[in-house]
Amino acid sequence: MKMYNKFMIGVWLLLIMGLFAFGSGVVEAAGDPNGSDTYSDSIEGLKISINVVWTLIAAFLVFSMQAGFAFLGGFLRQKNMLNYLAHCFIDSTLGACVFYFFGFAVMFGGSQAYSGLDRGWPGIGWDGFMLLGDAYDVQTVMFWLFQMVFATKTVTIIAGAVAERMKFVPYVIYSCLMCGIIYPLYGHWVWGGGWLSTLPIGAGVVDFAGCAVVHTVGGIMALMGAWAVGPRKGKYNPDGSPNAIPGHNMTYVVIGCFILAFGWFGFNAGSTVAGTDLRISIIATNTFLAAAAGAAIMLFFTWKRQGFADISFVCNGALAGLVAITAPCAYVAPWAAVVIGVLAGLIMRGTVSLVEVKFKIDDPLGAVAVHGANGMWGMLAVGLFADGTYGVNGLILGTGDQLLAQFIGTIVAFAYAFAFGGAVFFGLKGTIGLRSSALEEEEGLDIAYHGTSCYPVEEGYFGAVGEHLIDVQAEKEQLSLLEEAISKDRSREKIYSEKLGRWVYGKAKQEKHSSKSKK
């Protein structure tokens, strides 16, 4: 708690310093906050207006994807659902605030993409803090909103990988670090005019909508987080073989997959930041085809391998295809999108086995396989299939330069996220700790960290606990009997009830303990 208090004090001090440092910019300079200088009835002015409206609509679509991430919590047990939802929500709110104060300037300062983003170096940006000064401009603010929703999706990738056993405070700290520096710094190298984008190889490192910037960085951070926090209790047998821990609601998972796929149209096609770029029809179609191909290959693969169509893998196959097409969507033909999606589904399935069986890392939602592995595949796919659009030429056109540039960008993203992930998660593990207590994990993180269950049970009604359905009155009777029995047994203070799904303590011993504490 002391570490947490120091962290929060540091955050507030930085915010206050930022207000003093950049507050003068409001008076000294300003862009075009009313849009009066930007808009005109000319063709050029109308073009700008169309682009602004298109980008804002795309931002709204990407924001809705957070609901899709939230619904994927159906993969988890119900006793931890509220905790997972809380992770998703703070990423979209607290994380957005951190990106506003620091991340956006670090990422796009020096890019000169819009007003107020002039200062920066190849390694880091340094302009546009808090959208003050010249950054107080209709187009710059539009761009901030679009980039903010990308940042909050990146940070949420890890939520599913560490679900059901990570403390809440370390997750909050991670979320702030991710939105403030980890994601923006690599993003600057690729999207903010940094050194990777200016490599003298091919067209430099190209990542149209975020295979490396969003998914590889997020997926490898998820790998490190899941490794550091350790597997859920009961995930592995003494011989190391994994056990399946069923989720509580596959309806949520399917709905979440649909919402994410719908939002992905804004994610990819919106990355043109231009409704006047007619290539958006190709980008949107490629996005859909890759998702459909990833789902289709998993349908037949699981049907053949397991004897039935495993919808959980079919949904993750679709998401894998969406991730893999994120970088190449603007540079490839539809036939290539299908190939990319098919391979993405197979890569996802293979990576699940690699992470879960070989590495023995517990990843409940498959974030590493869906995002990490397929983020890297999507980057390489640009170098293989790019057809010359926007001046990006792949191996199919007889040049390997772009493939080399993509390989460099991918390796840097992996190493960067691996190093930062190790430092953050193992650093937190060695200081304030990452792992919830055994009791909290058994009883569920919802009550422990949020004071209520995601699915509260009313008196006299039936409610689900774990995988069992029990009568509330019967639960009370069972609890009373166990408490009475334990209170008569001096050799034990508590017992775990599989039927009730929690620890039960003896009444007499609790009272005895209380009387001692009063003295």
mmCIF file of C-alpha atoms in Angstrom, residues 1-202:
data_model
loop_
_atom_site.group_PDB
_atom_site.id
_atom_site.type_symbol
_atom_site.label_atom_id
_atom_site.label_comp_id
_atom_site.label_asym_id
_atom_site.label_seq_id
_atom_site.Cartn_x
_atom_site.Cartn_y
_atom_site.Cartn_z
ATOM 1 C CA MET A 1 0.000 0.000 0.000
ATOM 2 C CA LYS A 2 2.890 2.376 0.740
ATOM 3 C CA MET A 3 4.275 1.697 -2.737
ATOM 4 C CA TYR A 4 0.854 2.402 -4.233
ATOM 5 C CA ASN A 5 0.534 5.693 -2.300
ATOM 6 C CA LYS A 6 3.971 6.800 -3.491
ATOM 7 C CA PHE A 7 3.012 5.915 -7.052
ATOM 8 C CA MET A 8 -0.197 7.968 -6.878
ATOM 9 C CA ILE A 9 1.626 10.932 -5.332
ATOM 10 C CA GLY A 10 4.148 10.762 -8.174
ATOM 11 C CA VAL A 11 1.368 10.697 -10.757
ATOM 12 C CA TRP A 12 -0.309 13.782 -9.305
ATOM 13 C CA LEU A 13 2.994 15.637 -9.046
ATOM 14 C CA LEU A 14 3.696 14.921 -12.706
ATOM 15 C CA LEU A 15 0.241 16.127 -13.680
ATOM 16 C CA ILE A 16 0.652 19.360 -11.692
ATOM 17 C CA MET A 17 4.109 19.949 -13.161
ATOM 18 C CA GLY A 18 2.672 19.353 -16.611
ATOM 19 C CA LEU A 19 -0.061 21.912 -16.044
ATOM 20 C CA PHE A 20 2.483 24.543 -14.981
ATOM 21 C CA ALA A 21 4.936 23.663 -17.748
ATOM 22 C CA PHE A 22 2.469 23.702 -20.591
ATOM 23 C CA GLY A 23 -0.303 25.924 -19.254
ATOM 24 C CA SER A 24 1.380 28.977 -20.725
ATOM 25 C CA GLY A 25 0.949 27.441 -24.167
ATOM 26 C CA VAL A 26 -2.794 28.117 -24.022
ATOM 27 C CA VAL A 27 -2.134 31.851 -23.965
ATOM 28 C CA GLU A 28 0.990 31.985 -26.084
ATOM 29 C CA ALA A 29 -0.232 29.979 -29.047
ATOM 30 C CA ALA A 30 -3.206 28.068 -30.376
ATOM 31 C CA GLY A 31 -4.064 26.173 -33.498
ATOM 32 C CA ASP A 32 -7.554 26.331 -34.926
ATOM 33 C CA PRO A 33 -9.907 25.237 -32.114
ATOM 34 C CA ASN A 34 -13.043 26.497 -33.885
ATOM 35 C CA GLY A 35 -12.253 25.110 -37.318
ATOM 36 C CA SER A 36 -12.945 28.481 -38.889
ATOM 37 C CA ASP A 37 -9.535 28.613 -40.544
ATOM 38 C CA THR A 38 -9.618 24.969 -41.602
ATOM 39 C CA TYR A 39 -13.058 24.841 -43.166
ATOM 40 C CA SER A 40 -13.951 26.393 -46.473
ATOM 41 C CA ASP A 41 -16.491 25.782 -49.229
ATOM 42 C CA SER A 42 -13.690 24.910 -51.626
ATOM 43 C CA ILE A 43 -13.042 21.372 -52.802
ATOM 44 C CA GLU A 44 -10.022 21.200 -50.508
ATOM 45 C CA GLY A 45 -12.048 22.419 -47.517
ATOM 46 C CA LEU A 46 -14.816 19.897 -48.145
ATOM 47 C CA LYS A 47 -12.228 17.156 -48.488
ATOM 48 C CA ILE A 48 -10.825 18.016 -45.075
ATOM 49 C CA SER A 49 -14.333 17.966 -43.585
ATOM 50 C CA ILE A 50 -15.045 14.517 -45.023
ATOM 51 C CA ASN A 51 -11.765 13.205 -43.649
ATOM 52 C CA VAL A 52 -12.484 14.601 -40.175
ATOM 53 C CA VAL A 53 -15.960 13.050 -40.076
ATOM 54 C CA TRP A 54 -14.666 9.687 -41.362
ATOM 55 C CA THR A 55 -11.849 9.580 -38.791
ATOM 56 C CA LEU A 56 -14.184 10.435 -35.912
ATOM 57 C CA ILE A 57 -16.659 7.722 -36.967
ATOM 58 C CA ALA A 58 -13.761 5.256 -37.132
ATOM 59 C CA ALA A 59 -12.671 6.338 -33.638
ATOM 60 C CA PHE A 60 -16.183 5.668 -32.333
ATOM 61 C CA LEU A 61 -16.080 2.190 -33.898
ATOM 62 C CA VAL A 62 -12.712 1.398 -32.336
ATOM 63 C CA PHE A 63 -13.925 2.633 -28.952
ATOM 64 C CA SER A 64 -16.840 0.170 -29.170
ATOM 65 C CA MET A 65 -14.297 -2.652 -29.425
ATOM 66 C CA GLN A 66 -13.716 -2.321 -25.684
ATOM 67 C CA ALA A 67 -17.166 -3.836 -25.201
ATOM 68 C CA GLY A 68 -15.986 -6.733 -27.353
ATOM 69 C CA PHE A 69 -12.945 -7.239 -25.136
ATOM 70 C CA ALA A 70 -15.232 -7.108 -22.092
ATOM 71 C CA PHE A 71 -17.510 -9.822 -23.469
ATOM 72 C CA LEU A 72 -14.521 -12.100 -24.034
ATOM 73 C CA GLY A 73 -14.560 -12.435 -20.253
ATOM 74 C CA GLY A 74 -17.008 -15.255 -20.907
ATOM 75 C CA PHE A 75 -13.868 -17.392 -21.244
ATOM 76 C CA LEU A 76 -13.293 -16.860 -17.495
ATOM 77 C CA ARG A 77 -15.008 -18.242 -14.417
ATOM 78 C CA GLN A 78 -17.861 -16.102 -13.198
ATOM 79 C CA LYS A 79 -16.302 -15.379 -9.808
ATOM 80 C CA ASN A 80 -13.627 -13.272 -11.576
ATOM 81 C CA MET A 81 -15.740 -11.616 -14.274
ATOM 82 C CA LEU A 82 -16.189 -8.253 -12.544
ATOM 83 C CA ASN A 83 -12.446 -7.974 -11.925
ATOM 84 C CA TYR A 84 -11.784 -8.523 -15.623
ATOM 85 C CA LEU A 85 -14.431 -5.963 -16.565
ATOM 86 C CA ALA A 86 -12.785 -3.490 -14.202
ATOM 87 C CA HIS A 87 -9.467 -3.994 -15.992
ATOM 88 C CA CYS A 88 -11.120 -3.240 -19.335
ATOM 89 C CA PHE A 89 -12.844 -0.163 -17.951
ATOM 90 C CA ILE A 90 -9.831 1.455 -16.277
ATOM 91 C CA ASP A 91 -7.799 0.916 -19.447
ATOM 92 C CA SER A 92 -10.365 2.995 -21.343
ATOM 93 C CA THR A 93 -10.579 5.753 -18.737
ATOM 94 C CA LEU A 94 -7.472 6.080 -16.566
ATOM 95 C CA GLY A 95 -5.340 4.844 -19.458
ATOM 96 C CA ALA A 96 -6.892 7.467 -21.744
ATOM 97 C CA CYS A 97 -6.049 10.214 -19.222
ATOM 98 C CA VAL A 98 -2.410 9.106 -19.089
ATOM 99 C CA PHE A 99 -2.256 9.057 -22.886
ATOM 100 C CA TYR A 100 -3.683 12.588 -22.904
ATOM 101 C CA PHE A 101 -1.111 13.924 -20.442
ATOM 102 C CA PHE A 102 1.980 12.117 -21.769
ATOM 103 C CA GLY A 103 1.556 9.323 -24.288
ATOM 104 C CA PHE A 104 0.294 11.259 -27.279
ATOM 105 C CA ALA A 105 3.184 13.753 -27.184
ATOM 106 C CA VAL A 106 5.747 10.982 -26.742
ATOM 107 C CA MET A 107 4.253 9.108 -29.691
ATOM 108 C CA PHE A 108 3.594 11.855 -32.240
ATOM 109 C CA GLY A 109 5.733 14.801 -31.208
ATOM 110 C CA GLY A 110 7.999 15.600 -34.145
ATOM 111 C CA SER A 111 5.791 13.785 -36.650
ATOM 112 C CA GLN A 112 4.411 17.091 -37.979
ATOM 113 C CA ALA A 113 1.279 15.153 -38.872
ATOM 114 C CA TYR A 114 -0.938 17.962 -37.583
ATOM 115 C CA SER A 115 -0.648 21.328 -35.880
ATOM 116 C CA GLY A 116 1.323 21.378 -32.633
ATOM 117 C CA LEU A 117 3.282 18.161 -33.247
ATOM 118 C CA ASP A 118 6.526 19.743 -34.405
ATOM 119 C CA ARG A 119 9.144 18.845 -31.791
ATOM 120 C CA GLY A 120 10.682 15.427 -31.401
ATOM 121 C CA TRP A 121 13.623 13.180 -32.148
ATOM 122 C CA PRO A 122 13.960 9.855 -33.976
ATOM 123 C CA GLY A 123 13.769 8.080 -30.605
ATOM 124 C CA ILE A 124 11.028 10.032 -28.811
ATOM 125 C CA GLY A 125 8.468 12.754 -29.415
ATOM 126 C CA TRP A 126 8.180 15.892 -27.317
ATOM 127 C CA ASP A 127 5.271 18.012 -28.461
ATOM 128 C CA GLY A 128 1.489 18.088 -28.134
ATOM 129 C CA PHE A 129 1.260 17.500 -24.384
ATOM 130 C CA MET A 130 -2.339 17.827 -23.159
ATOM 131 C CA LEU A 131 -3.335 19.241 -26.572
ATOM 132 C CA LEU A 132 -2.178 22.694 -25.540
ATOM 133 C CA GLY A 133 -0.739 25.489 -27.653
ATOM 134 C CA ASP A 134 -0.847 24.823 -31.375
ATOM 135 C CA ALA A 135 -2.149 21.306 -30.660
ATOM 136 C CA TYR A 136 -5.463 22.897 -29.614
ATOM 137 C CA ASP A 137 -6.636 22.412 -33.180
ATOM 138 C CA VAL A 138 -9.657 20.628 -34.642
ATOM 139 C CA GLN A 139 -7.568 18.220 -36.720
ATOM 140 C CA THR A 140 -4.983 17.511 -34.013
ATOM 141 C CA VAL A 141 -7.717 16.829 -31.448
ATOM 142 C CA MET A 142 -9.454 14.569 -33.978
ATOM 143 C CA PHE A 143 -6.192 12.661 -34.416
ATOM 144 C CA TRP A 144 -5.715 12.421 -30.636
ATOM 145 C CA LEU A 145 -9.127 10.806 -30.201
ATOM 146 C CA PHE A 146 -8.412 8.274 -32.923
ATOM 147 C CA GLN A 147 -5.007 7.398 -31.488
ATOM 148 C CA MET A 148 -6.314 7.290 -27.914
ATOM 149 C CA VAL A 149 -8.726 4.456 -28.678
ATOM 150 C CA PHE A 150 -5.840 2.528 -30.239
ATOM 151 C CA ALA A 151 -3.754 2.990 -27.110
ATOM 152 C CA THR A 152 -6.509 1.744 -24.828
ATOM 153 C CA LYS A 153 -6.986 -1.372 -26.954
ATOM 154 C CA THR A 154 -3.278 -2.172 -26.766
ATOM 155 C CA VAL A 155 -3.187 -2.016 -22.973
ATOM 156 C CA THR A 156 -6.286 -4.250 -22.648
ATOM 157 C CA ILE A 157 -4.699 -7.127 -24.598
ATOM 158 C CA ILE A 158 -2.926 -8.220 -21.432
ATOM 159 C CA ALA A 159 -6.097 -8.247 -19.289
ATOM 160 C CA GLY A 160 -7.136 -11.691 -20.471
ATOM 161 C CA ALA A 161 -3.657 -13.181 -20.086
ATOM 162 C CA VAL A 162 -3.348 -12.327 -16.364
ATOM 163 C CA ALA A 163 -7.029 -12.730 -15.494
ATOM 164 C CA GLU A 164 -8.226 -14.614 -12.400
ATOM 165 C CA ARG A 165 -5.051 -14.265 -10.322
ATOM 166 C CA MET A 166 -3.444 -10.804 -10.592
ATOM 167 C CA LYS A 167 -3.736 -8.106 -7.911
ATOM 168 C CA PHE A 168 -5.593 -4.969 -8.886
ATOM 169 C CA VAL A 169 -3.003 -2.328 -7.916
ATOM 170 C CA PRO A 170 -0.172 -3.782 -10.056
ATOM 171 C CA TYR A 171 -2.563 -3.878 -12.999
ATOM 172 C CA VAL A 172 -3.369 -0.190 -12.538
ATOM 173 C CA ILE A 173 0.345 0.633 -12.447
ATOM 174 C CA TYR A 174 0.958 -1.432 -15.586
ATOM 175 C CA SER A 175 -1.936 0.305 -17.382
ATOM 176 C CA CYS A 176 -0.474 3.745 -16.651
ATOM 177 C CA LEU A 177 3.026 2.748 -17.758
ATOM 178 C CA MET A 178 1.715 1.151 -20.934
ATOM 179 C CA CYS A 179 -0.362 4.161 -22.021
ATOM 180 C CA GLY A 180 2.211 6.706 -20.893
ATOM 181 C CA ILE A 181 5.496 5.370 -22.266
ATOM 182 C CA ILE A 182 5.717 1.711 -23.380
ATOM 183 C CA TYR A 183 3.161 1.797 -26.204
ATOM 184 C CA PRO A 184 3.847 5.413 -27.293
ATOM 185 C CA LEU A 185 7.616 4.977 -27.495
ATOM 186 C CA TYR A 186 7.571 2.083 -29.968
ATOM 187 C CA GLY A 187 4.646 3.768 -31.723
ATOM 188 C CA HIS A 188 6.800 6.851 -32.253
ATOM 189 C CA TRP A 189 9.473 4.755 -33.938
ATOM 190 C CA VAL A 190 6.970 3.467 -36.525
ATOM 191 C CA TRP A 191 4.116 6.013 -36.743
ATOM 192 C CA GLY A 192 5.620 9.198 -35.314
ATOM 193 C CA GLY A 193 8.449 9.686 -37.804
ATOM 194 C CA GLY A 194 10.921 7.709 -35.678
ATOM 195 C CA TRP A 195 13.927 5.699 -36.745
ATOM 196 C CA LEU A 196 12.161 2.499 -37.827
ATOM 197 C CA SER A 197 9.897 4.317 -40.270
ATOM 198 C CA THR A 198 12.904 5.991 -41.892
ATOM 199 C CA LEU A 199 15.049 2.881 -42.353
ATOM 200 C CA PRO A 200 16.731 3.061 -45.785
ATOM 201 C CA ILE A 201 15.371 -0.375 -46.692
ATOM 202 C CA GLY A 202 12.307 -0.713 -48.883
#
